[in-house]
PDB file of C-alpha atoms in Angstrom:
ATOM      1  CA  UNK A  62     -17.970 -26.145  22.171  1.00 43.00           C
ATOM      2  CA  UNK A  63     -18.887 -22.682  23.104  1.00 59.00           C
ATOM      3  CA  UNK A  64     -18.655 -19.926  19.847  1.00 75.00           C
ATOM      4  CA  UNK A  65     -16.881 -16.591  20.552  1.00 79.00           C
ATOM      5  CA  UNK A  66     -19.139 -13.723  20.585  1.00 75.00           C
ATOM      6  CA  UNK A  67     -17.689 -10.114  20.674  1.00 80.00           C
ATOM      7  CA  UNK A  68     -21.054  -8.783  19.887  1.00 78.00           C
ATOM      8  CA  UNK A  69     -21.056  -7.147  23.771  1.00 82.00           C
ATOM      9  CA  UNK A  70     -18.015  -5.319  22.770  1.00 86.00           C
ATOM     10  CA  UNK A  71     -20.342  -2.106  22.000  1.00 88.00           C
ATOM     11  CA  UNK A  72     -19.617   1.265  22.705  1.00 89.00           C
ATOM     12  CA  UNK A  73     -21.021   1.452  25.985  1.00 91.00           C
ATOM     13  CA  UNK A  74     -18.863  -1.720  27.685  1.00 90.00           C
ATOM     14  CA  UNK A  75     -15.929   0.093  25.778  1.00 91.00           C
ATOM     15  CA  UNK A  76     -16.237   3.495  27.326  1.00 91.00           C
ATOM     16  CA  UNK A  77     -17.325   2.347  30.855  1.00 91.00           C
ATOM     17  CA  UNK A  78     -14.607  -0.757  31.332  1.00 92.00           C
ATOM     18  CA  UNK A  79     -11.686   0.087  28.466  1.00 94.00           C
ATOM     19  CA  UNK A  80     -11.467   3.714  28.478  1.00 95.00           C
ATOM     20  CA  UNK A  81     -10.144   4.515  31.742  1.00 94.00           C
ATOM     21  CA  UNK A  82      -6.991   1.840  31.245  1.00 95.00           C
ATOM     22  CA  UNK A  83      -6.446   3.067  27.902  1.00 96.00           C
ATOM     23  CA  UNK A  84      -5.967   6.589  29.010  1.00 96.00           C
ATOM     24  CA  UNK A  85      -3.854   5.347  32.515  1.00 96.00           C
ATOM     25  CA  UNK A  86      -1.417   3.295  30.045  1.00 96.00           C
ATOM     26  CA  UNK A  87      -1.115   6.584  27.910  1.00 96.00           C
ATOM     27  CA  UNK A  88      -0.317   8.596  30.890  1.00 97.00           C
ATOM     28  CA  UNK A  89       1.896   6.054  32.550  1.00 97.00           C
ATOM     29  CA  UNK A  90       3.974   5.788  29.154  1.00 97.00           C
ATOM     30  CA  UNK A  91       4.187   9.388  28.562  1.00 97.00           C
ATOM     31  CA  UNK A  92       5.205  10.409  32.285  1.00 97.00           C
ATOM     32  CA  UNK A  93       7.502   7.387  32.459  1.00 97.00           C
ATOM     33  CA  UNK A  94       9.176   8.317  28.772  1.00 96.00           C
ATOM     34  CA  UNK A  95       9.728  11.900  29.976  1.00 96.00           C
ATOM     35  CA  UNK A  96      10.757  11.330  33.375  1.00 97.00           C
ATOM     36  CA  UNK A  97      12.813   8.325  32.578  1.00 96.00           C
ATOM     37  CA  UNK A  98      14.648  10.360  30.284  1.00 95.00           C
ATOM     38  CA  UNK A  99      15.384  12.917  31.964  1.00 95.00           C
ATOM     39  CA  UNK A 100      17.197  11.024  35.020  1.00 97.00           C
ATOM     40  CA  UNK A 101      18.383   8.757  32.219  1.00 96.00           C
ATOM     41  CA  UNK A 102      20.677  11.012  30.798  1.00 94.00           C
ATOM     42  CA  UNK A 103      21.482  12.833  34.032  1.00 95.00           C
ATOM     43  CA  UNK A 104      22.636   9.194  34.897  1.00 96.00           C
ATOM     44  CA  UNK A 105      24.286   8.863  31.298  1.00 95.00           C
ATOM     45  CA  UNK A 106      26.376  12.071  31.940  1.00 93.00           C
ATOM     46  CA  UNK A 107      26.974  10.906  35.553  1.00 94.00           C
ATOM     47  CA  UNK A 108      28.734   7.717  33.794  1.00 94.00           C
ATOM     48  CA  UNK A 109      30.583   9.897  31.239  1.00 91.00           C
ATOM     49  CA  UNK A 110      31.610  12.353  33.495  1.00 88.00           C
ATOM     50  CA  UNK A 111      35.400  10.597  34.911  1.00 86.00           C
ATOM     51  CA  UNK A 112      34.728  11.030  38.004  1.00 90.00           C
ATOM     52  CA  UNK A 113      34.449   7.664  40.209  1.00 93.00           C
ATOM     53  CA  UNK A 114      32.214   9.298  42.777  1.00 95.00           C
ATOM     54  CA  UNK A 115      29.419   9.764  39.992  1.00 94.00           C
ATOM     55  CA  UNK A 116      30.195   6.591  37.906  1.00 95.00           C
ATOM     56  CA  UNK A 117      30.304   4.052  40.524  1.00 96.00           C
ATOM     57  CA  UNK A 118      26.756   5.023  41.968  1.00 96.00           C
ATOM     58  CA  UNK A 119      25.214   5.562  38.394  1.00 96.00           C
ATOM     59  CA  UNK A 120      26.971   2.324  37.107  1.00 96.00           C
ATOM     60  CA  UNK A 121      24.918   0.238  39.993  1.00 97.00           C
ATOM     61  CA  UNK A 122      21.782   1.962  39.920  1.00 97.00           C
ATOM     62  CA  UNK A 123      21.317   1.128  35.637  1.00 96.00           C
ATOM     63  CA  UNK A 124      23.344  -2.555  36.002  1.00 96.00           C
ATOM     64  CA  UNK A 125      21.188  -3.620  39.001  1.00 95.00           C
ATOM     65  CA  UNK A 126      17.916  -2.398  37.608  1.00 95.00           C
ATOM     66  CA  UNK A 127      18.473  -4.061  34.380  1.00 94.00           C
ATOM     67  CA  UNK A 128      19.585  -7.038  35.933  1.00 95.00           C
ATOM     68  CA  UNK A 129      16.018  -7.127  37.585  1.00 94.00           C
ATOM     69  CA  UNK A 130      12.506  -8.396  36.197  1.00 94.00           C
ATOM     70  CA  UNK A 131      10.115  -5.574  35.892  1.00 94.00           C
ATOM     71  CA  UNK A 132       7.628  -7.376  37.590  1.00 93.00           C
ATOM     72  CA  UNK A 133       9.627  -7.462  40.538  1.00 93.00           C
ATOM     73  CA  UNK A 134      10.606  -4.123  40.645  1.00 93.00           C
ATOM     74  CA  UNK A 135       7.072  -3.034  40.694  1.00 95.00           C
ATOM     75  CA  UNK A 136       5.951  -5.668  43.969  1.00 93.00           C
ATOM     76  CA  UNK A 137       9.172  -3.855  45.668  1.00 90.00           C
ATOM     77  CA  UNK A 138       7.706  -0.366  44.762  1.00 89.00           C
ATOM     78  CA  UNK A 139       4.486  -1.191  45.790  1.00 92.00           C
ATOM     79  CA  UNK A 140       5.059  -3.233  49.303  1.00 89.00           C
ATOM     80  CA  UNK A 141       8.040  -1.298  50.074  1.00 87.00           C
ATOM     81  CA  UNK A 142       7.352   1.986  49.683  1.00 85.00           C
ATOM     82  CA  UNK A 143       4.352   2.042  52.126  1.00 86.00           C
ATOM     83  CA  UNK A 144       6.235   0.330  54.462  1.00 88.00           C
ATOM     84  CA  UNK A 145       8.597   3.116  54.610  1.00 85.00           C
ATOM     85  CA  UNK A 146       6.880   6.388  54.223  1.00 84.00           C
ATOM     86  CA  UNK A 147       3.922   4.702  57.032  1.00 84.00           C
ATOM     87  CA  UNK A 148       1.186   5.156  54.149  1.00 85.00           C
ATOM     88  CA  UNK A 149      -0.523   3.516  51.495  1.00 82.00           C
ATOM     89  CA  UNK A 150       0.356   4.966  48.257  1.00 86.00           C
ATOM     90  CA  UNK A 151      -2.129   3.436  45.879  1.00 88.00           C
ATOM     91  CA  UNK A 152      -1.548   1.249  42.536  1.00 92.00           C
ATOM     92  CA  UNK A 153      -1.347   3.973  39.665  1.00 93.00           C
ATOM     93  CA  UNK A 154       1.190   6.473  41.809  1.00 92.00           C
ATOM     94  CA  UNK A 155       2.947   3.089  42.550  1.00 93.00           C
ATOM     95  CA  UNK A 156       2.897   2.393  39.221  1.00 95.00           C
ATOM     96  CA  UNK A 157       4.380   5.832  37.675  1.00 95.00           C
ATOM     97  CA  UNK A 158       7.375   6.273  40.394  1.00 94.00           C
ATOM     98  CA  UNK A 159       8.386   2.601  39.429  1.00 95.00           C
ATOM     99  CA  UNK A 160       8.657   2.966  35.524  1.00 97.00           C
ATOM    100  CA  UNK A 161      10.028   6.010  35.620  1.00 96.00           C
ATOM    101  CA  UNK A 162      12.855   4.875  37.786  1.00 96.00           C
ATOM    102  CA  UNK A 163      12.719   1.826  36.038  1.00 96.00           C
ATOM    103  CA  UNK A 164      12.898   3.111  33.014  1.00 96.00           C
ATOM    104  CA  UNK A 165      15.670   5.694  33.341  1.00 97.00           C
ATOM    105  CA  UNK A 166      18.571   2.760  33.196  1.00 96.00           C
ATOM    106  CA  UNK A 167      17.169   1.646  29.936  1.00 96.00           C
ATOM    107  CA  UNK A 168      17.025   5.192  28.578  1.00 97.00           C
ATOM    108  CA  UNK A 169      20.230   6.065  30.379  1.00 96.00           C
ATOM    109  CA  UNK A 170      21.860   3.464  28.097  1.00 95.00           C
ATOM    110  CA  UNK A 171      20.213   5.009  25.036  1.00 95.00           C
ATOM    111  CA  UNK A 172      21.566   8.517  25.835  1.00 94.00           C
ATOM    112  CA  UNK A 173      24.987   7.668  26.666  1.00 93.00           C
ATOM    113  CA  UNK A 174      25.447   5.475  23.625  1.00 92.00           C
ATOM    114  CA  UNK A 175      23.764   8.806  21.860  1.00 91.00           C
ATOM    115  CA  UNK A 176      26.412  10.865  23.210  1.00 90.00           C
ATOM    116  CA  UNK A 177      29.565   9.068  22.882  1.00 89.00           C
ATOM    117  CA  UNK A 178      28.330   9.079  18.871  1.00 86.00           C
ATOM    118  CA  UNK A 179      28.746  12.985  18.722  1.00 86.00           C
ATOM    119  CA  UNK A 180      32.204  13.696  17.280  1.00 85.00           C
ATOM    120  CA  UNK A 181      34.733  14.645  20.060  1.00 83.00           C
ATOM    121  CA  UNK A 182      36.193  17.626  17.750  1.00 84.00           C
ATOM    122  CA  UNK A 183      33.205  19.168  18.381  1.00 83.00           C
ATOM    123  CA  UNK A 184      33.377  19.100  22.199  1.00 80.00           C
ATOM    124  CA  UNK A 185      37.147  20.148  21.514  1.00 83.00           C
ATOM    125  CA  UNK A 186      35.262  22.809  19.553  1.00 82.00           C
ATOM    126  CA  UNK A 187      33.632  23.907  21.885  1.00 82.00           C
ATOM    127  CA  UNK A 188      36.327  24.267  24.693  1.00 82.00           C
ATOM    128  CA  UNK A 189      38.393  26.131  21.991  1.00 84.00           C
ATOM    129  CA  UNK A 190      35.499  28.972  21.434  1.00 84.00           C
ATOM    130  CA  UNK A 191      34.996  29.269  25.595  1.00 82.00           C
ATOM    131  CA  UNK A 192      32.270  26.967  26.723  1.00 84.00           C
ATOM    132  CA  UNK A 193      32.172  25.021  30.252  1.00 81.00           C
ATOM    133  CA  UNK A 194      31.567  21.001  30.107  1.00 77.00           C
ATOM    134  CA  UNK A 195      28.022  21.885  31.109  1.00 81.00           C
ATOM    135  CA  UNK A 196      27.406  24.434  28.403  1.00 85.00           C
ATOM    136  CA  UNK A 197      29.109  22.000  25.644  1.00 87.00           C
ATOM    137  CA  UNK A 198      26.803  19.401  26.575  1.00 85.00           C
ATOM    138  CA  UNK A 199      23.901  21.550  26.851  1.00 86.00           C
ATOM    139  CA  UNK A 200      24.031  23.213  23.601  1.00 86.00           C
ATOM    140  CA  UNK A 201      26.410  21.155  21.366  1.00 87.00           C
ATOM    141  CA  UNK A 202      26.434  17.238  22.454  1.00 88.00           C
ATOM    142  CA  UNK A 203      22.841  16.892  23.681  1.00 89.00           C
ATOM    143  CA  UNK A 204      20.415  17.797  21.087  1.00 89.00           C
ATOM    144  CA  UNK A 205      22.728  15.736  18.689  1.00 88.00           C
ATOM    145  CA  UNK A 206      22.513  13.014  20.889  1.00 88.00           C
ATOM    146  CA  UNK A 207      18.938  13.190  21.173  1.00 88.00           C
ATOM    147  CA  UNK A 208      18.637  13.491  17.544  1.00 87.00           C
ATOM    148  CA  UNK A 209      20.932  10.221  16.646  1.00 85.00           C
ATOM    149  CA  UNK A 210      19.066   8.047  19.550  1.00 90.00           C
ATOM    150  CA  UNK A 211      15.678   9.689  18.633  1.00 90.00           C
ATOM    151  CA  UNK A 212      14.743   5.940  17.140  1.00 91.00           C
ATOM    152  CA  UNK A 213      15.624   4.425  19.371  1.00 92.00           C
ATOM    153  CA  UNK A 214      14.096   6.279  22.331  1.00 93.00           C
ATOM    154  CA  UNK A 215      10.514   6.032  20.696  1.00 93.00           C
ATOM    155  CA  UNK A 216      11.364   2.633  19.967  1.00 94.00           C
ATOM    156  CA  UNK A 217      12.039   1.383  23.995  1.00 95.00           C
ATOM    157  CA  UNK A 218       9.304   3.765  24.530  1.00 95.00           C
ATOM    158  CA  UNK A 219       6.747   0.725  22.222  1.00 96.00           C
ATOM    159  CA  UNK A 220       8.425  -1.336  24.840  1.00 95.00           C
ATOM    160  CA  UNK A 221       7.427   0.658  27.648  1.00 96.00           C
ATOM    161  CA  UNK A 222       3.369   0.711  26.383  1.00 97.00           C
ATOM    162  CA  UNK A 223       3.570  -3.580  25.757  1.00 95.00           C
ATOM    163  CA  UNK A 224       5.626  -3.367  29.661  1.00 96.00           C
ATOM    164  CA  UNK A 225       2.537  -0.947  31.134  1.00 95.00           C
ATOM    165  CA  UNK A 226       0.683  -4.382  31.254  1.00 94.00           C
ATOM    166  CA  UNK A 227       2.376  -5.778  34.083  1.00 95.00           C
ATOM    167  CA  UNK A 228       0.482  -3.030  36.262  1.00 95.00           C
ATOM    168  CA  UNK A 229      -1.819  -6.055  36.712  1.00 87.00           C
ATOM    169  CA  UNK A 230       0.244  -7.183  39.998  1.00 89.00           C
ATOM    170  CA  UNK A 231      -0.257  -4.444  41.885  1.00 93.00           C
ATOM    171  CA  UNK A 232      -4.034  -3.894  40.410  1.00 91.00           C
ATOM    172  CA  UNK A 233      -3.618  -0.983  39.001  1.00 94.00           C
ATOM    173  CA  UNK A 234      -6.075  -0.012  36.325  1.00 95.00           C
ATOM    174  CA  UNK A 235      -4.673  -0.335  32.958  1.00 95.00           C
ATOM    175  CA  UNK A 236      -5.852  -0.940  29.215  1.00 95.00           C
ATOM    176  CA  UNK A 237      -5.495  -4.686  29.628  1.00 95.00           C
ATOM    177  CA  UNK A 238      -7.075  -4.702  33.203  1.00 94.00           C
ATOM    178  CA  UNK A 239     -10.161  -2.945  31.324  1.00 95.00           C
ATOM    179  CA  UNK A 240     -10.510  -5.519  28.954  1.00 94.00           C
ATOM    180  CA  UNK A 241     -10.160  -8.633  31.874  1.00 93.00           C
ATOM    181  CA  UNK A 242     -13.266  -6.462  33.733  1.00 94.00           C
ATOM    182  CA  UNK A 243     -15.289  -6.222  30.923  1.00 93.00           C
ATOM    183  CA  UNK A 244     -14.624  -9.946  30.189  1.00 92.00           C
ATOM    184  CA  UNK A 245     -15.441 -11.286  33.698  1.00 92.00           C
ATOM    185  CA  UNK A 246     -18.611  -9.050  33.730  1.00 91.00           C
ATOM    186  CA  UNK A 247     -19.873 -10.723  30.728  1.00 89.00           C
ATOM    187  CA  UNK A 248     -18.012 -13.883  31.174  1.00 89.00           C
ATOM    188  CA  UNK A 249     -16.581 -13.296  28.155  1.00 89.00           C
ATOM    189  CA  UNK A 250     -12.934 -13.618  28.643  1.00 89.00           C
ATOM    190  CA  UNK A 251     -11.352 -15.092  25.926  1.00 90.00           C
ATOM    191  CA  UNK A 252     -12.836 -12.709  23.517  1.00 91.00           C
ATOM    192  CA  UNK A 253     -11.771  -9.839  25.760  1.00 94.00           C
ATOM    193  CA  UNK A 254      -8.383 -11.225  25.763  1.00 93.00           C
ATOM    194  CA  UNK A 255      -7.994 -11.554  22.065  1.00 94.00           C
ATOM    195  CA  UNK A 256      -9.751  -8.315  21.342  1.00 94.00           C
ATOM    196  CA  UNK A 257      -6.623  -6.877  23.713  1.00 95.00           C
ATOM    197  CA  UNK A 258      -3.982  -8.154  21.803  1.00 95.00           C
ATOM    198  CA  UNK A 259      -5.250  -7.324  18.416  1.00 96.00           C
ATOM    199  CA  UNK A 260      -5.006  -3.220  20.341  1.00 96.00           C
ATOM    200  CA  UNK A 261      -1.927  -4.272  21.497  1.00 96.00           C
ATOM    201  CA  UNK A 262      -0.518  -5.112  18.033  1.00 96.00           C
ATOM    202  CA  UNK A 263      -2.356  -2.547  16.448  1.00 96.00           C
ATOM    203  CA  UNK A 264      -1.227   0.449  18.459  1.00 96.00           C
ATOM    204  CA  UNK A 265       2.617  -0.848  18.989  1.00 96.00           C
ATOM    205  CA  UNK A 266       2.860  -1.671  15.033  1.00 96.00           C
ATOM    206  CA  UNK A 267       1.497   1.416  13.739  1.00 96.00           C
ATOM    207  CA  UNK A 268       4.069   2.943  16.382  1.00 95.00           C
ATOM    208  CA  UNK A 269       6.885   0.981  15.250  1.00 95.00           C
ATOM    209  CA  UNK A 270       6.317   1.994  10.752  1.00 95.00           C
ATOM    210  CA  UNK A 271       6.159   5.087  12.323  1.00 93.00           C
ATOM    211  CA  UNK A 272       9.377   5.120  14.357  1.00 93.00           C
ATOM    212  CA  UNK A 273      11.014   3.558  10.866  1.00 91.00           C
ATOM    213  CA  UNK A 274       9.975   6.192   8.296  1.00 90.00           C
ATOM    214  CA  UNK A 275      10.916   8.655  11.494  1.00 87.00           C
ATOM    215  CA  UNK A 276      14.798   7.215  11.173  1.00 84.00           C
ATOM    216  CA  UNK A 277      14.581   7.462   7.256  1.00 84.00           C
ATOM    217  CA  UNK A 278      14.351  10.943   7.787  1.00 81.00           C
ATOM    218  CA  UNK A 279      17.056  10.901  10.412  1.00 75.00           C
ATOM    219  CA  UNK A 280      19.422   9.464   7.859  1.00 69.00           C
ATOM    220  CA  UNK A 281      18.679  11.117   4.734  1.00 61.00           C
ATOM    221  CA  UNK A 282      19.878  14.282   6.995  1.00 57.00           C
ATOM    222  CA  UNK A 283      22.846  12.782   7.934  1.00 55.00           C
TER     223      UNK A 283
END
């Protein structure tokens, strides 16, 4: 029976295999969180808004791609796409315009659930002292919004870092597709694979005690 060794997992197999995907995931989760949220709540307000023209089309977009495996949505991104525009488009940029449009019906959700918990006297409030739908939204429902859903935001945003993985399909270069390089280079792939999900853990539970002490705060406000 062969022993693990994770002895090879030094410094120098971290920065040259690990780094690069560790730093990818970061920047696919941070332009995926910011992106998705902004067309999430541009899709939350189109759902809010009344007006059938805007709700049927947002209502489709979030209940179809939620109705849809990730995985799949990122093979249609990445075969599709190129077929379309007549060029290649590569993994990563494949990767970003998929879970951020992915991502937006999740977060879409989250805002519109964030919004219809703001008081209604205060958008009444609002009309009564002379502001337009878009200004009461803007500087009266919003930021409340985001504060109430704040949580929960950061917590589908864990979710997005554990989802990043599934970049694998397309090839993209990830955290997890570091540590399956450096374990086929040394033939060490069960360490390598362990050694990923202890990160994994590590990084999404620290995230998570800090989301909770984060809504502590929230409600000791309230």
């Amino acid at each position: 029976m062969t022993h693990l060794d994770f002895a090879f997992l030094n410094w120098n197999v971290i920065s040259a295999f690990i780094v690069k995907g560790f730093f990818f995931s970061i920047q696919l989760t941070l332009i995926a969180m910011v992106g998705g949220t902004v067309l999430g709540t541009l899709l939350a307000l189109m759902r809010l808004s009344g007006k059938k023209w805007l709700v049927l089309p947002a209502a489709a977009y979030v209940n179809t791609l939620r109705s849809v495996p990730l995985v799949m949505v990122i093979l249609w991104f990445f075969l599709l796409i190129p077929m379309l525009i007549g060029r290649p488009m590569g993994a990563e940029l494949s990767a970003i315009i998929t879970f951020t449009v992915f991502e937006a019906a999740y977060y879409s959700e989250i805002m519109r659930a964030g919004i219809q918990s703001v008081p209604k006297g205060q958008v009444y409030a609002g009309y009564a002292v002379g502001m337009t739908y878009a200004q009461c939204m803007k500087l009266v429902v919003l930021p409340q919004a985001f504060r109430n859903m704040l949580p929960v935001l950061l917590t589908q945003t864990i979710i997005l870092f554990q989802d990043t993985s599934l970049v694998y399909a397309i090839g993209a270069y990830d955290l997890l597709k570091g540590f399956e390089v450096a374990g086929k280079n040394f033939n060490r792939p069960v360490e390598t694979y362990l050694v990923a999900a202890v990160v994994y853990f590590i990084i999404c539970f620290s995230l998570s005690m800090l989301v909770r002490r984060l809504q502590k705060k929230i409600q000791i406000i309230r």
